[in-house]
CSV table of C-alpha atoms in Angstrom, one decimal:
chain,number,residue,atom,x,y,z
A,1,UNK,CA,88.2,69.2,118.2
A,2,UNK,CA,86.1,68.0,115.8
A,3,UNK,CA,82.8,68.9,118.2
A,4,UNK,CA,84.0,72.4,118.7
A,5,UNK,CA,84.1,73.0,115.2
A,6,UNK,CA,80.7,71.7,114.4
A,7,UNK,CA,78.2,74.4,115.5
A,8,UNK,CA,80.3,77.0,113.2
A,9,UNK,CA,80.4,75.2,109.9
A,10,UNK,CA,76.3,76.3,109.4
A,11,UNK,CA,77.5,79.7,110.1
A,12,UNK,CA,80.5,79.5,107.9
A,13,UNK,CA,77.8,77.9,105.0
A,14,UNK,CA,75.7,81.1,105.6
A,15,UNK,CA,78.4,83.3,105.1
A,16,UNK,CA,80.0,81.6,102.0
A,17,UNK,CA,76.3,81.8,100.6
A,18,UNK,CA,76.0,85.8,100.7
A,19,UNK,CA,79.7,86.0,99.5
A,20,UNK,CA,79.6,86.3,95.8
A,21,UNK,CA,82.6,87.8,93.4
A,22,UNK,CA,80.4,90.2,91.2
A,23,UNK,CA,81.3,90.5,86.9
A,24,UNK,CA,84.1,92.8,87.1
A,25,UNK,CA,84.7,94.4,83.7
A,26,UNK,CA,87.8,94.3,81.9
A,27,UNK,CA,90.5,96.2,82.6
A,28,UNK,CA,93.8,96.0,80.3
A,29,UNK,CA,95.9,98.8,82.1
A,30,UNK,CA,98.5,97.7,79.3
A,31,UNK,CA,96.5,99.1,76.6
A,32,UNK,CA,95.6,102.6,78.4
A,33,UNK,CA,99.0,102.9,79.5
A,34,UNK,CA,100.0,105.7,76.9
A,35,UNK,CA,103.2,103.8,75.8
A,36,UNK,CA,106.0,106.2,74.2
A,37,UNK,CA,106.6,106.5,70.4
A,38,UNK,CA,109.2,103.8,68.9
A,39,UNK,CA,112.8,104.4,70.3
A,40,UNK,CA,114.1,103.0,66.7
A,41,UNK,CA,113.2,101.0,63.9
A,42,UNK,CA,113.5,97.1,63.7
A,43,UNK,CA,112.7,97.2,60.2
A,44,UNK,CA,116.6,98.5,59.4
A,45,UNK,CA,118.1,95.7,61.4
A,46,UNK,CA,115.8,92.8,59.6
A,47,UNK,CA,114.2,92.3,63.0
A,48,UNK,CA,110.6,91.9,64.6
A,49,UNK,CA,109.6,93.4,67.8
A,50,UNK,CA,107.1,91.2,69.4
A,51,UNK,CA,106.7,93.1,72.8
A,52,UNK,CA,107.6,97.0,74.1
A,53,UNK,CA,108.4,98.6,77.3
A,54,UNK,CA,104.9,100.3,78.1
A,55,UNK,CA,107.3,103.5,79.7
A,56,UNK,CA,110.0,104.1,77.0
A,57,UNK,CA,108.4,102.2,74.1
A,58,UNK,CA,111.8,100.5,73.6
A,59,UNK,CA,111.4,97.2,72.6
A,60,UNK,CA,111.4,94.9,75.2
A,61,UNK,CA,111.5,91.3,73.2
A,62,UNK,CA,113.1,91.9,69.8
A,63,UNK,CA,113.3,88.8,67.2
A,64,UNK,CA,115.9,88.3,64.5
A,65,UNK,CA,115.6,86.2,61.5
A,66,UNK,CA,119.0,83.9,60.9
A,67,UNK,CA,119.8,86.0,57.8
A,68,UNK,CA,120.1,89.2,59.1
A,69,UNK,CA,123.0,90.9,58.5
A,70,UNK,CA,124.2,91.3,62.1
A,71,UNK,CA,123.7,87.4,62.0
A,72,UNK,CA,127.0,87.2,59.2
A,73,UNK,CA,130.0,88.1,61.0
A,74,UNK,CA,131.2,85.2,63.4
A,75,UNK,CA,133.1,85.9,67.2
A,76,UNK,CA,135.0,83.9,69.2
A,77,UNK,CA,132.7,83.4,72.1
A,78,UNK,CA,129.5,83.6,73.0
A,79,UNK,CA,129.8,86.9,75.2
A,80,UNK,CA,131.5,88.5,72.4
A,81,UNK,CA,128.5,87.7,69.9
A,82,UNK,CA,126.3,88.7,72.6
A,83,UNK,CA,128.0,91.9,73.0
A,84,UNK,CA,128.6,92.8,69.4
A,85,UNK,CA,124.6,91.5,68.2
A,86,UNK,CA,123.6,94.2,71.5
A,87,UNK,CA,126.0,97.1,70.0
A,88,UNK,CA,124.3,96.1,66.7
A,89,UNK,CA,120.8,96.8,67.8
A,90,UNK,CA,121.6,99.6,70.5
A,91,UNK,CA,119.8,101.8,68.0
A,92,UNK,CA,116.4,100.4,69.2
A,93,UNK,CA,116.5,101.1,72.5
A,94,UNK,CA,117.8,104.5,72.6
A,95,UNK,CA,121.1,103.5,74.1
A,96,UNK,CA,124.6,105.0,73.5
A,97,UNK,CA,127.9,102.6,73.3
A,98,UNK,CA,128.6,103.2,76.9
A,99,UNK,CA,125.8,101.7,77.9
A,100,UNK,CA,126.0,98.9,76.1
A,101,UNK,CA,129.3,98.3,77.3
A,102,UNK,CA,128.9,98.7,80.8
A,103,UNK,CA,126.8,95.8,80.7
A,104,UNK,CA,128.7,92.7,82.8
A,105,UNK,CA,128.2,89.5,81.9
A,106,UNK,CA,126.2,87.1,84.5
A,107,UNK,CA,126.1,83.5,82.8
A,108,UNK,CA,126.0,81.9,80.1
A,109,UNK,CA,123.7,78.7,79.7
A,110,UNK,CA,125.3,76.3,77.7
A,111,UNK,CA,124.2,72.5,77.9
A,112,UNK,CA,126.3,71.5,75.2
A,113,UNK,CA,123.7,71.1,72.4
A,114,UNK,CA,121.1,73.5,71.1
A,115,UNK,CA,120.8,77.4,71.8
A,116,UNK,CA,123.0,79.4,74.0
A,117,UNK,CA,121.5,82.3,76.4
A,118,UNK,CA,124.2,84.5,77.6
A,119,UNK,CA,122.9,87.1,80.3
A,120,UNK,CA,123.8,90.6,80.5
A,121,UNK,CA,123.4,92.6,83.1
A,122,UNK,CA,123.7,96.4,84.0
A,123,UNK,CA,125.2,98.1,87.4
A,124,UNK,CA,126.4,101.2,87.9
A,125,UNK,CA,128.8,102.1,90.5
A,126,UNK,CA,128.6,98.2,91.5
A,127,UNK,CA,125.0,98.3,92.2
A,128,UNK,CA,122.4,96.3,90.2
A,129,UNK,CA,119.8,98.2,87.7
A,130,UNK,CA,116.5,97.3,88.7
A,131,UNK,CA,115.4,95.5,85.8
A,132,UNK,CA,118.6,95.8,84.1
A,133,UNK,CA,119.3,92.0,82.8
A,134,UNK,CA,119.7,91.6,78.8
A,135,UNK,CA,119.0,87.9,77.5
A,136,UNK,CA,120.4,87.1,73.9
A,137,UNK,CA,119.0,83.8,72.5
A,138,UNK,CA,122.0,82.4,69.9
A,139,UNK,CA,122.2,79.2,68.1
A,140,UNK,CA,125.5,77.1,68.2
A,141,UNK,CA,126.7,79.4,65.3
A,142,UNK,CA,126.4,82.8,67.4
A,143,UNK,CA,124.2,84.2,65.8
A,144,UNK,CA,121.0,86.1,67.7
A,145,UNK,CA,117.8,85.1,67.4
A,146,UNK,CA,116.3,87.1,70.1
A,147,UNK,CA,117.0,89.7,72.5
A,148,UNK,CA,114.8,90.1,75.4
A,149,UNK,CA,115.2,92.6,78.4
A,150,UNK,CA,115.5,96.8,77.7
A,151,UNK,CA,118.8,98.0,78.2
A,152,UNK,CA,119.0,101.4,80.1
A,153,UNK,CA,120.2,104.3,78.0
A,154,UNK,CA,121.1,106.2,81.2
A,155,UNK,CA,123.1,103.3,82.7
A,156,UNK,CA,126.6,103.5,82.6
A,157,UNK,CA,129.5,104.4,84.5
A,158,UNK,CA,129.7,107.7,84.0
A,159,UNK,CA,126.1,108.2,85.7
A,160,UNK,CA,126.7,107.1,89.1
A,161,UNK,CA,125.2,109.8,91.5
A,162,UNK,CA,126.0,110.2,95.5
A,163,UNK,CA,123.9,108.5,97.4
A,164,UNK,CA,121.5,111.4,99.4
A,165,UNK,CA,120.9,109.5,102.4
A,166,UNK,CA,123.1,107.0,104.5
A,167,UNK,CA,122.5,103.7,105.5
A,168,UNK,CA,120.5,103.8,108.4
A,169,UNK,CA,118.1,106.5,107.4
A,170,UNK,CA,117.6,104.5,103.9
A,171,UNK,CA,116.8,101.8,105.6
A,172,UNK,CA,114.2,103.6,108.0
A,173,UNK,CA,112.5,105.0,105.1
A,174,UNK,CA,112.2,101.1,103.4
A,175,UNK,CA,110.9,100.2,106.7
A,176,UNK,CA,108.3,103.0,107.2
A,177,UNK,CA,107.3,102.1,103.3
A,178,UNK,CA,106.6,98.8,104.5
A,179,UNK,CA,104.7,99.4,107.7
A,180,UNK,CA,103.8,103.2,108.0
A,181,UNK,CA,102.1,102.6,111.3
C-alpha cells in the first residue's frame, strides 16, 4: 500500500505548494444587514438589550437587573414567573398577549441550586415555529435576569393557515431543494 502511494505524494507536495488561501477582506454581513428600527424600549422596563434580531430589530437577548420592577412580585412556579416576566416585556418585541400565551412550556432546568432556565416554545396549530424557543434565565427567587430567544408576534393560535400543498408534493419539493438534478 504503502509503495503505491509513494510516487503521488511529490505530486500531492506540488499541488499543496501552488494552493494558497489569498487575504480575503472582511466582511461583517451583520453590520450591512439594514436591521429594523427598535420594536420597544428597554429603558421603560429597567432592562439592557445586549443583542437584536437583524430582521425585526426585536431584541433578541434582553438583560434585567434584580431590581426591576417586574423582578418584585413573586409566583408560584417557575413557569408562572417565566410567563408573567415574558407578558411583562411583550412590549419589546412587538408581540400581543396571545402570543405570548400560546407559548408551551418545553423544560425547565432545575439542578437544585443556582439559576433556573425555563424554555418556552411557540407552535401553531401543533407545529413548531422555526426559531420559536424563549429562554428565561431566573434565580431561585424567580425573578428574570435574562431573556433570550424573539418571540413571534404573528404566532398564535388564531394564525394557523391551510396547508397549500399535501404531503407528498411537500416533500418532492424539499427533495428537489436538496438535489435539483
Amino acid at each position: 500500500m504503502r509503495r503505491r502511494l509513494l510516487p503521488f505524494l511529490p505530486l500531492l507536495a506540488f499541488i499543496a505548494s501552488d494552493a494558497e488561501a489569498g487575504q480575503r477582506p472582511d466582511l461583517d454581513v451583520w453590520l450591512g444587514s439594514g436591521a429594523a428600527a427598535p420594536v420597544g424600549d428597554a429603558t421603560t422596563l429597567g432592562a439592557f438589550v445586549a443583542a437584536r434580531d437583524p430582521d425585526r430589530g426585536a431584541p433578541s437577548l434582553v438583560l434585567i437587573p434584580k431590581d426591576a420592577a417586574q423582578n418584585r412580585a413573586p409566583a408560584s412556579t417557575p413557569v408562572a414567573a417565566a410567563r408573567r416576566h415574558l407578558a411583562a416585556a411583550r412590549s419589546l418585541y412587538g408581540a400581543g398577549q396571545k402570543a405570548i400565551r400560546g407559548a408551551r412550556h418545553r423544560f425547565t432546568h432545575d439542578t437544585g441550586r443556582g439559576p433556573l432556565v425555563v424554555v418556552l416554545r411557540q407552535t401553531v396549530a401543533g407545529v413548531d415555529v422555526f426559531h420559536g424557543d424563549i429562554k428565561l434565565l431566573l434565580d431561585r427567587d424567580r425573578r428574570v435576569h435574562a431573556i433570550s430567544g424573539t418571540p413571534h408576534p404573528a404566532a398564535h393560535a388564531g394564525s394557523a393557515r391551510p396547508f397549500a400543498l399535501d404531503a407528498a408534493a411537500a416533500i418532492g419539493l424539499a427533495l428537489r431543494d436538496l438535489d435539483p438534478a
